[in-house]
Coordinates of C-alpha atoms in Angstrom, one line a residue:
X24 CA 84.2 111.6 169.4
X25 CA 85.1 110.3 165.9
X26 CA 82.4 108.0 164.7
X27 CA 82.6 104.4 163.5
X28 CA 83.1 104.3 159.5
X29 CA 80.4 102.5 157.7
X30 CA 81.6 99.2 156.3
X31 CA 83.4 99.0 153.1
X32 CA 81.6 97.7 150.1
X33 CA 83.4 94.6 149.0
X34 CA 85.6 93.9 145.9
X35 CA 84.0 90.7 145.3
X36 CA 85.1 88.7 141.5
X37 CA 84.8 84.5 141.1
X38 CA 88.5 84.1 141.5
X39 CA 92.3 85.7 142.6
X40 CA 92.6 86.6 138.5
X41 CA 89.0 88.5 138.6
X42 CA 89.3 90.2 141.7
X43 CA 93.6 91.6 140.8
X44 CA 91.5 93.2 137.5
X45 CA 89.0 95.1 139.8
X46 CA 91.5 96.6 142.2
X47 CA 92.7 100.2 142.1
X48 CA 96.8 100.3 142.3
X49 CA 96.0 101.3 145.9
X50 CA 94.6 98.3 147.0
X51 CA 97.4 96.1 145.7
X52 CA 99.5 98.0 147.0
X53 CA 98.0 97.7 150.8
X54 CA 97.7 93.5 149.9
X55 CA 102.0 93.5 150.4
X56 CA 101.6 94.6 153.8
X57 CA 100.9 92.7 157.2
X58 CA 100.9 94.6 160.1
X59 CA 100.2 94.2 163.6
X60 CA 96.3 96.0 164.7
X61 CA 98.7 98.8 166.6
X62 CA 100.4 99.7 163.1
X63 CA 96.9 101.3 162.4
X64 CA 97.1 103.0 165.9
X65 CA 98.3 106.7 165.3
X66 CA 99.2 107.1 168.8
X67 CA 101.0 104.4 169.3
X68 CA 104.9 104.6 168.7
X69 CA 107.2 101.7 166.9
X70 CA 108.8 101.1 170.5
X71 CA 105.2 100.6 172.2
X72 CA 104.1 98.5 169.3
X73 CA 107.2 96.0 169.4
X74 CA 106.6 95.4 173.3
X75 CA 105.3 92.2 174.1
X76 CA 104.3 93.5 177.7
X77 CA 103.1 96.6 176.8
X78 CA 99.2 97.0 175.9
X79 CA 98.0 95.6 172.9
X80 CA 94.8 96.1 170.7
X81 CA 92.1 93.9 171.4
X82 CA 89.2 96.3 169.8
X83 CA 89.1 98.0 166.8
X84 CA 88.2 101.4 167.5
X85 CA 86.8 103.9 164.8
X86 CA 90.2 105.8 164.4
X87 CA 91.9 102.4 164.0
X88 CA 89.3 101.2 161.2
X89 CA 89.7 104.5 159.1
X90 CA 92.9 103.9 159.1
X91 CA 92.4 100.8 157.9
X92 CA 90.3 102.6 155.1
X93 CA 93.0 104.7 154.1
X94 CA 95.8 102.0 154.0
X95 CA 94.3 98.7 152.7
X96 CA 96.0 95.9 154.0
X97 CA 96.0 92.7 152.9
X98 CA 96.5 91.0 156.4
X99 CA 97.0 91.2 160.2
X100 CA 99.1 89.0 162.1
X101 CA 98.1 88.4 166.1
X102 CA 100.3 88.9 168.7
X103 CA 99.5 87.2 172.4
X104 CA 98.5 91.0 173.9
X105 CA 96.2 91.0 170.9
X106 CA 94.0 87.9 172.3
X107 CA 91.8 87.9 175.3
X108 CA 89.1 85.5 174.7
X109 CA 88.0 83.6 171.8
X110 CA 85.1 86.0 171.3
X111 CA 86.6 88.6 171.7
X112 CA 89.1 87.6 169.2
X113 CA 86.2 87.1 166.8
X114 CA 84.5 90.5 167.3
X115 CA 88.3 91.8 166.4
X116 CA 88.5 90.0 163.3
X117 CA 85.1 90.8 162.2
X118 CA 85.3 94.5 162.7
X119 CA 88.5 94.3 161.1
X120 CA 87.3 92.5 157.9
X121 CA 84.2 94.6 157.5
X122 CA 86.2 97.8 157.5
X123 CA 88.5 95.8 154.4
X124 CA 87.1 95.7 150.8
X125 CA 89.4 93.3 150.1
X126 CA 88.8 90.0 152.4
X127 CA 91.7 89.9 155.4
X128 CA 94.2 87.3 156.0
X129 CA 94.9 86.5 159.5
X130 CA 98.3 85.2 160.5
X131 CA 100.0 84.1 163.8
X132 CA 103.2 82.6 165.2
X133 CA 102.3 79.5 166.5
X134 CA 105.3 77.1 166.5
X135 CA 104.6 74.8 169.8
X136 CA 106.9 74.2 173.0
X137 CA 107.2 78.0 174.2
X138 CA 107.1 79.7 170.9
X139 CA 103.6 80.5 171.1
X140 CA 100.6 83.2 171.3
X141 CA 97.6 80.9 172.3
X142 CA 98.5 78.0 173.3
X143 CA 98.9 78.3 177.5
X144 CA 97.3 81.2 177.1
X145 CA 94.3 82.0 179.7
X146 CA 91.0 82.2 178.0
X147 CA 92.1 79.8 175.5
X148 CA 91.6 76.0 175.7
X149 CA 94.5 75.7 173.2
X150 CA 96.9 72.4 174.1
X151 CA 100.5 73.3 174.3
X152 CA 102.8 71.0 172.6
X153 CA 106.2 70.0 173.2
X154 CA 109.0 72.1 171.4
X155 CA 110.4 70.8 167.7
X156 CA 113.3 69.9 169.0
X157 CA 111.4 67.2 171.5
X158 CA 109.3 66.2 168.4
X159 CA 112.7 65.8 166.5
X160 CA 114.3 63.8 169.0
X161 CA 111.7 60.8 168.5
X162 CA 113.3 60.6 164.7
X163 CA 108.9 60.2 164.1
X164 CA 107.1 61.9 161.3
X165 CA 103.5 60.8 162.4
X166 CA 104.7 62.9 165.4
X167 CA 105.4 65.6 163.2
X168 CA 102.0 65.6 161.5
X169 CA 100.5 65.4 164.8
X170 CA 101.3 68.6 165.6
X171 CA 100.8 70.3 162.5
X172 CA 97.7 69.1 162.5
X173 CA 96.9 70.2 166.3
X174 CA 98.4 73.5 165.5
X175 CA 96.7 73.9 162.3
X176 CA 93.1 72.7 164.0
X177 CA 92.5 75.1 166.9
X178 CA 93.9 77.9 164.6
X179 CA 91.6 77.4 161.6
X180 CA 88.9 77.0 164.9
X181 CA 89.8 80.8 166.0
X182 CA 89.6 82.2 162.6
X183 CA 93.2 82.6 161.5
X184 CA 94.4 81.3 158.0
X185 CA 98.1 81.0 158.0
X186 CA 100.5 80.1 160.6
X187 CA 104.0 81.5 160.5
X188 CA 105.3 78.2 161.1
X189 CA 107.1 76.0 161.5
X190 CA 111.1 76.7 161.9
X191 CA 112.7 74.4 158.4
X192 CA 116.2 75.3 160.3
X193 CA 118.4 73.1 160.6
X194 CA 119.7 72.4 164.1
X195 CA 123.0 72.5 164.2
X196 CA 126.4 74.4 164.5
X197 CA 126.8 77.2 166.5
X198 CA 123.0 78.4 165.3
X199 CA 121.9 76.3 167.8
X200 CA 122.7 79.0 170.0
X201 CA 119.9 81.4 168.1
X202 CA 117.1 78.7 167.2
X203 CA 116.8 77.2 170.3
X204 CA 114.2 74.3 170.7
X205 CA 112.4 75.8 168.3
X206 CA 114.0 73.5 165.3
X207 CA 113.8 69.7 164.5
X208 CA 117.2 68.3 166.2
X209 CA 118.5 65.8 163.7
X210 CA 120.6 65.7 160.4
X211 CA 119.2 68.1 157.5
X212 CA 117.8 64.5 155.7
X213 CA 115.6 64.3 159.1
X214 CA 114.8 67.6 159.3
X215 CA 113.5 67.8 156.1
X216 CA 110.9 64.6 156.4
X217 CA 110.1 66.0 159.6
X218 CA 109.1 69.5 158.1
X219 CA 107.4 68.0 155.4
X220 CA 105.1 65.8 157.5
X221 CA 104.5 68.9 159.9
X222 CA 103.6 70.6 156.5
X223 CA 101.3 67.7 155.8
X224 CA 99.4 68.1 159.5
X225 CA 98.8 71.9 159.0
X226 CA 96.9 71.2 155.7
X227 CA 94.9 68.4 156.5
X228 CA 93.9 71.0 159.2
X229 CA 93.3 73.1 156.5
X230 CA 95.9 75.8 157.6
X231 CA 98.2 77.4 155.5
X232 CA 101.8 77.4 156.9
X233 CA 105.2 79.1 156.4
X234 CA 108.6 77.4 156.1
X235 CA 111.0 79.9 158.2
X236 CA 113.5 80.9 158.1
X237 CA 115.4 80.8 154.8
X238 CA 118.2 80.3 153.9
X239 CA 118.9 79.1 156.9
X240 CA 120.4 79.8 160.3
X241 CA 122.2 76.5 161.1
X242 CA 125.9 77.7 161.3
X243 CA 124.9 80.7 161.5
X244 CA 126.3 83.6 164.3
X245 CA 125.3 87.0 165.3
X246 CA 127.3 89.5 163.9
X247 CA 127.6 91.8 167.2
X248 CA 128.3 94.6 164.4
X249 CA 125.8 94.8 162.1
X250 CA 123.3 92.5 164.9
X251 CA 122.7 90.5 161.6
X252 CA 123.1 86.9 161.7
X253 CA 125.6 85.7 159.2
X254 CA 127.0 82.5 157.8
X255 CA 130.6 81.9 155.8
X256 CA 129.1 79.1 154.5
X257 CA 129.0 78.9 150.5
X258 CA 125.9 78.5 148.7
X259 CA 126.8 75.2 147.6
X260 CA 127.8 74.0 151.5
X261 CA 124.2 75.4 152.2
X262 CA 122.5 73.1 149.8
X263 CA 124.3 69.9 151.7
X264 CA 122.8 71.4 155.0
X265 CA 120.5 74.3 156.0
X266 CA 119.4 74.7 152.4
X267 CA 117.7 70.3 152.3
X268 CA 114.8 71.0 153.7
X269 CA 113.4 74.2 151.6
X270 CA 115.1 72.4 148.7
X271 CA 112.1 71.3 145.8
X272 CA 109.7 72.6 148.1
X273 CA 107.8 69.1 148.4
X274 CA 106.3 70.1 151.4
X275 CA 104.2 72.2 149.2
X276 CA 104.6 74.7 152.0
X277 CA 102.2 78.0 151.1
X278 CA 104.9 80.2 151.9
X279 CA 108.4 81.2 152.6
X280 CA 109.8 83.2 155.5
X281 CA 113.3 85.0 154.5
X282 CA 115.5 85.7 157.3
X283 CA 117.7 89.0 158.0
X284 CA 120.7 86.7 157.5
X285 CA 123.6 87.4 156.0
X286 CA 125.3 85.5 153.4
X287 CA 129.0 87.1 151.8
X288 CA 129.8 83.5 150.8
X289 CA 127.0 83.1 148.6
X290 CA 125.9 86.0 147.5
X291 CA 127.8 89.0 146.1
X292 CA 125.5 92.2 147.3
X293 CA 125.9 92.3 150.8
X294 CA 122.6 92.8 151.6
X295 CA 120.3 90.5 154.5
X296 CA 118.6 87.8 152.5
X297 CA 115.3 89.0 152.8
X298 CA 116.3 92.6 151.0
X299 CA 118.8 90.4 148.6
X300 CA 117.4 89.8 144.8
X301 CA 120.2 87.3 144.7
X302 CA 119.1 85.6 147.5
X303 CA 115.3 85.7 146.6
X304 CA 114.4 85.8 142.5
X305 CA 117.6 84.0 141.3
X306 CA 118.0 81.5 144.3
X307 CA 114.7 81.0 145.8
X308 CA 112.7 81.0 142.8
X309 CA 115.0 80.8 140.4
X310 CA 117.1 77.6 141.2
X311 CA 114.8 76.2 143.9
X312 CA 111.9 76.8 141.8
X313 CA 109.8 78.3 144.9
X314 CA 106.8 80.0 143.0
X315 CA 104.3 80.5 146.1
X316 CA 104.4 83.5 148.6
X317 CA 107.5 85.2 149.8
X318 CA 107.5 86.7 153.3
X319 CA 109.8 89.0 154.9
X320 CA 111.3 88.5 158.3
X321 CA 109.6 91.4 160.9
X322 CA 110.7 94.5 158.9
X323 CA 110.2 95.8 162.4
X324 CA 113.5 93.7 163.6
X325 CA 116.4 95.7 164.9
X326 CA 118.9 94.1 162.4
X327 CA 116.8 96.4 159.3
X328 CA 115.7 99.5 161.1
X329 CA 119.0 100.1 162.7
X330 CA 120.3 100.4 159.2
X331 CA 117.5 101.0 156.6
X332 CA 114.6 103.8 157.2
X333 CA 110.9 101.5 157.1
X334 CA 109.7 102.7 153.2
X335 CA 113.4 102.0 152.1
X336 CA 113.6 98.8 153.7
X337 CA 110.3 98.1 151.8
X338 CA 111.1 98.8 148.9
X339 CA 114.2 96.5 148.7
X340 CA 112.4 93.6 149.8
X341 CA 109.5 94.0 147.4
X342 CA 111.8 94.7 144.8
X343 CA 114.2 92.2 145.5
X344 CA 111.4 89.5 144.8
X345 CA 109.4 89.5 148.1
X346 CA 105.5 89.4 148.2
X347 CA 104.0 90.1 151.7
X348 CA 106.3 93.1 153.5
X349 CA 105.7 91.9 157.0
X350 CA 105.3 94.4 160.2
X351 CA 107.4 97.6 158.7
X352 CA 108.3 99.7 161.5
X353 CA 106.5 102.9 160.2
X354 CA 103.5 101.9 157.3
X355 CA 102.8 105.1 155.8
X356 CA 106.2 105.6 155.0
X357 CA 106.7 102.1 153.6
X358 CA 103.1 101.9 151.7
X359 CA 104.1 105.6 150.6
X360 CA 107.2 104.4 149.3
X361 CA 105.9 101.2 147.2
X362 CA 103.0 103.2 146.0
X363 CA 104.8 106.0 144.9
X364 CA 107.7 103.6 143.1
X365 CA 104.5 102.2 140.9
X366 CA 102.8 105.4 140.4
X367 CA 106.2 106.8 138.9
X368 CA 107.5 103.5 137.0
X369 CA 110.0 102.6 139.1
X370 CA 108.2 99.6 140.1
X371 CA 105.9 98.2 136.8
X372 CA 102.5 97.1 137.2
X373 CA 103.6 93.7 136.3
X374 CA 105.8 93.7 138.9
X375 CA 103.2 94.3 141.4
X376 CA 100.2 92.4 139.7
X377 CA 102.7 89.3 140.2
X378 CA 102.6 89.7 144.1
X379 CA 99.7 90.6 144.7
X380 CA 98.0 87.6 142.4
X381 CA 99.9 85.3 145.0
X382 CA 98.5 86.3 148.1
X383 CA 95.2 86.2 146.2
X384 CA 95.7 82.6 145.4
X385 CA 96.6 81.7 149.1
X386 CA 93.5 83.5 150.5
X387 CA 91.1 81.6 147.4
X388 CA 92.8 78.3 148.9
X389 CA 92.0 79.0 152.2
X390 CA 87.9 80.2 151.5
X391 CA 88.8 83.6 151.3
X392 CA 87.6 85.1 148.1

């Protein structure tokens, strides 16, 4: 019987600035990574944690929470088998953060209509929405807030600090065949105010959000190949279209959401946006000006693992400009590989104090540190 693990002392400091001085490379390190609770499961394999049927952890057992110990992350995201109750939710978060020296951010997809983990789920008195694309027929901001701001409220009421949401797609093309309802319907200019008021509910809720997922499915097909999703458009027929409503960032969403879409029309390396330094450093912060958090697309997806082993998959995201490295398919290897990338140069502390000072900011924003 392997006993609980005493609770971490915390890394405590007055702000995101104090507390990046007092961690050890390790620990900034484990703040790129989100995982699901099963990635911290050592019997669990990258098939059984993908399953949304299959069992899920709802308890964090003492194996789980010295794994935890030895690979510092700097946030979970939920998953529907992950939630039975409210409380017991709570009991998971809280043995969760008192096994972290470094506070926890908890994440979950929550985009309304049918693309969610709480709402309609039983045990949970969450209200379930209509889809974005209902919302966007109505042509109605205020309905937009309203739903950000319902979202946002019984989130932040569960304990969870970001939403991975809502979809800034733009619906239309043959990428309405991948988004679904799960997009405004309407031209990119409505899209665009309708994502910024939607923006606008979440943080009166005061729940941090993510725009997803950029640049932009829109035209965009499945490459039956590669299983990539791909676009011919050129970068500057993306700006006219799936690019309006990420462009300026007025939203003043909290974070980004790169997609494993492909782009050979607008960028010259080939890779999935999310892996592309093109795509991320010199267009999404460089000529959009995006300067908050960058998230990976599931590094978990078939479309990376089917070409790229998990700690080189993370390495090309992070490197290529990304902050949080969400759900790798294998996180030893891929905190292995980022760690050992510092540790020898190839990665400079700069580099990684950048990133890691990001998702410090979002969690002081949200009462975290």
């Amino acid at each position: 019987v392997q006993e609980e693990p005493g609770a971490l002392e915390p890394v405590t400091a007055g702000n995101a600035e104090e507390l990046l001085d007092k961690l050890t490379t390790e620990q900034k390190v484990g703040q790129l990574f989100f995982v699901r609770p099963e990635a911290l499961d050592p019997n669990r394999t990258p098939e059984e944690m993908e399953d949304p049927a299959g069992p899920g952890v709802t308890q964090a057992d003492p194996a789980l929470q010295n794994t935890l110990q030895q690979y510092p992350v700097g946030g979970f995201v939920l998953f529907g088998k992950n939630l039975e109750s409210p409380d017991q939710l709570s009991q998971l978060m809280d043995t969760l953060s008192r096994n972290a020296a470094v506070p926890l951010l908890f994440s979950v997809e929550e985009e309304g209509g049918t693309a969610t983990q709480v709402a309609g789920r039983p045990g949970f008195s969450a209200p379930t929405l209509e889809s974005l694309a209902d919302i966007g027929t109505t042509g109605d901001p205020a309905q937009a807030k309203a739903a950000g701001l319902t979202l946002g409220g019984y989130l932040k009421d569960l304990g969870f600090q970001l939403d991975l949401a809502p979809v800034a797609d733009v619906h239309t093309g043959d990428g309405t065949a991948l988004l679904g309802e799960r997009a405004f319907l309407g031209s990119p200019e409505q899209a665009a105010m309708m994502i910024s008021a939607t923006v606008e509910g979440f943080h009166q809720a005061g729940m941090a959000c993510t725009l997803k997922h950029f640049p932009g499915y829109g035209d965009a097909v499945q490459d039956p190949l590669s299983g990539y999703a791909t676009t011919d458009k050129t970068w500057e027929e993306m700006r006219t279209c799936e690019l309006y409503p990420f462009q300026g960032m007025a939203s003043g969403a909290d974070a980004v959401m790169v997609a494993h879409i492909t782009t050979p029309n607008a960028t010259e390396d080939g890779l999935p946006a999310s892996l592309s330094y093109e795509m991320i450093t010199q267009k999404l912060r460089g000529e959009l000006r995006f300067q908050r958090v960058v998230i990976t697309d599931s590094l978990s997806d078939p479309a990376i693992t089917q070409r790229y082993e998990p700690g080189h998959a993370a390495l090309l995201a992070f490197q290529a400009g990304a902050d949080v490295l969400l759900l790798p398919q294998d996180l030893e290897a891929a905190y292995g590989a980022i760690l050992t990338a510092v540790q020898e140069g190839a990665i400079s502390q700069e580099r990684l104090d950048a990133s890691v000072l990001r998702i410090l900011h979002l969690k002081e924003v949200y009462g975290l540190l």
